[in-house]
Amino acid sequence: MKLSIVIVILLSFKCNGYEFPEDFKFGVATASFQVEGAWNISGKGESIWDYITHNNPNFIHDGSNADVACDTYHKTAGDVQLLKEISVDYYRFSISWSRIFPTGHTYSPNADGIRYYNELIDELLANGITPLVTMFHWDLPQALHELGGWPNPVLAELFVDYADKLFEYFGDKVKNWITFNEPYQICDFSYSDGILAPAYKQKGIGGYLCSYTVLIAHGKTYQLYQKRYKETQNGRIGITIQGPWFEPRTDSAEDKKAAENMLQFMFGIFAHPIYIGDYPKVVREEVNRLSTEENRRRSRLIAFTPQERDLIKDSADFLGVNHYTTFICTPRNAEIQEVLPMNTDGGASCYQDDEWAAAASRWFRLVPWGFRKVLNWVKEEYNNPEVIITENGYSDLTGELRDCDRISYYNSYLTEVLNAIHEDGCNIAGYTAWSFLDNFEWVNGYREKFGLYYVDFEDDDRPRTAKMSAYVYKNIISLTQDKLTLITRPRDSNGAEQLVSFCLY
Ligand code: GBH
């Protein structure tokens, strides 16, 4: 009986007629600041997130910090065994810049930081798991923040110095790199809207200054790799962009324009320079027009020179897309309560439908069809580039092990990935669940839990326990890797099997 239920879950990924392609890859993701802990150990420098959690604890809703977090810094071997247990092809993690270069500058490396990442990479490889490494997932060295952070264009040069060292130290073993995780969140959320560190509110100014620097840094890093490392290391470099879907409120031309503008101002602003060669036309025209209206001497958008456009164009071997949710958009309307601050220069207001089921995060409702739509939009907009879904996952407040809601999230969202691949011809190469572990969810502290593994943050040892979703994910992966798994029991204990079956009753 129980066995047959396990098989039903497995079959649900086959019985709609579609399977994941033979060479499709599955992974799980984390980010350094959210999991590592060891914030000041063995020479690590302070990051802007260390700084803000220590100096402005009210910024974090539960008053917590990430001094210990999941303590992955001390748990490499055990964590890699957990990754192996769920059969992932790859592990997406990020490098803490200030762990390797305490002040951000590369003239004085911290040997312990290099050791730590070498050990993690070696352990992964020894267990047949490919590292997918994000160079920057938000934890900017505080010393570079003191130089002005990303709005200062000199940061582009300092980032390239850092990336150069990462290639030198780890490039013989790491073949898949992501320069930046979510430039919109790095830029607008941090320097325009102030909801992420360093929490500056210079709406319409800080975000664009930062976007310019980040794109230059990305382009220069890509070109550096081609010139100096590609031939010997033969790796691939991409960038990850957050891609919510924006649905027009109605079929009217105005609503469609509002939704399209949001896509361009939040996604296109980064992807368009890389795939087409400059900021999207609507972004340039609108920000320039508004800046003139505002009597400014120059546009708030920092224009690229022709040389800079060439530098950035064609600077990604794959496009990372993070997706969680969908918003509905209509022309700007003061009465609409926005769920998250968004760029206003596109003239849209966005909200979510109360009827949609909600996850724990205030910005997060479940809209599986939006996933398919955004994947199709990317396909049409950029001529079907190779996409790796670098994050997708579900938050709850309970951390319950019988996490049926998370399982049904993965079920419904992965079904849309299958539809996008098979019905729409989207070029999707991989899927990454966010997250491997419950972790420090930025301003929401430890309250919102996205993990496949539960972490007990009350226990000094931070023990991990697999949730039901971990086993279901493993089964989905196994079905792709080895069709025979379909008729075998999961290799886990009876306990695990019972957990899986509970969900369907
Ligand atoms: C991703 O960001 C991040 O890459 C990842 O680190 C993060 O853990 C994950 O998603 C889940 O959030 O609602 O004011 O409390 C997605 C964008 C960033 C949106 C954090 C919400 C919190 C702001 N999210 N943000 S707030």
CSV table of C-alpha atoms and ligand atoms in Angstrom, one decimal, residues 34 61 137-138 181-182 185 189 195-196 242 322 324 340 362-363 391 434 441-444 450, ligand 1:
chain,number,residue,atom,x,y,z
A,34,GLN,CA,22.1,32.8,5.1
A,61,HIS,CA,11.9,41.3,12.1
A,137,HIS,CA,24.9,36.9,-3.0
A,138,TRP,CA,24.5,40.2,-1.2
A,181,ASN,CA,22.5,36.9,-7.6
A,182,GLU,CA,19.5,39.1,-8.4
A,185,GLN,CA,17.5,43.1,-5.3
A,189,PHE,CA,15.9,46.9,-2.8
A,195,ILE,CA,14.4,46.9,2.4
A,196,LEU,CA,17.8,45.0,2.2
A,242,GLN,CA,14.8,37.4,-10.2
A,322,ASN,CA,14.9,32.8,-9.8
A,324,TYR,CA,8.7,32.4,-6.8
A,340,LEU,CA,6.6,45.0,-2.2
A,362,ARG,CA,4.1,38.6,2.6
A,363,TRP,CA,5.0,38.9,-1.1
A,391,GLU,CA,15.9,29.2,-7.3
A,434,TRP,CA,15.5,27.0,-2.7
A,441,GLU,CA,15.8,34.7,5.5
A,442,TRP,CA,17.2,38.2,5.4
A,443,VAL,CA,15.0,40.8,7.1
A,444,ASN,CA,12.6,38.0,8.1
A,450,PHE,CA,12.2,27.5,2.8
B,1,GBH,C1,15.6,35.3,-3.3
B,1,GBH,O1,15.2,36.6,-3.3
B,1,GBH,C2,17.1,35.3,-2.7
B,1,GBH,O2,18.0,35.0,-3.7
B,1,GBH,C3,17.3,34.3,-1.6
B,1,GBH,O3,18.4,34.6,-0.9
B,1,GBH,C4,16.1,34.4,-0.7
B,1,GBH,O4,16.2,33.6,0.5
B,1,GBH,C5,14.9,33.8,-1.4
B,1,GBH,O5,14.7,34.5,-2.6
B,1,GBH,C6,13.5,33.9,-0.7
B,1,GBH,O6,13.2,35.3,-0.4
B,1,GBH,O7,9.3,41.1,2.0
B,1,GBH,O8,10.2,43.2,2.8
B,1,GBH,O9,10.4,41.1,3.9
B,1,GBH,C7,13.9,36.7,-3.7
B,1,GBH,C8,13.4,38.1,-3.4
B,1,GBH,C9,14.2,38.9,-1.3
B,1,GBH,C10,11.9,39.0,-1.9
B,1,GBH,C11,13.9,39.2,0.1
B,1,GBH,C12,11.6,39.4,-0.5
B,1,GBH,C13,12.4,40.3,1.6
B,1,GBH,C14,11.8,41.7,1.7
B,1,GBH,N1,13.1,38.3,-2.0
B,1,GBH,N2,12.7,40.0,0.2
B,1,GBH,S1,10.4,41.8,2.7
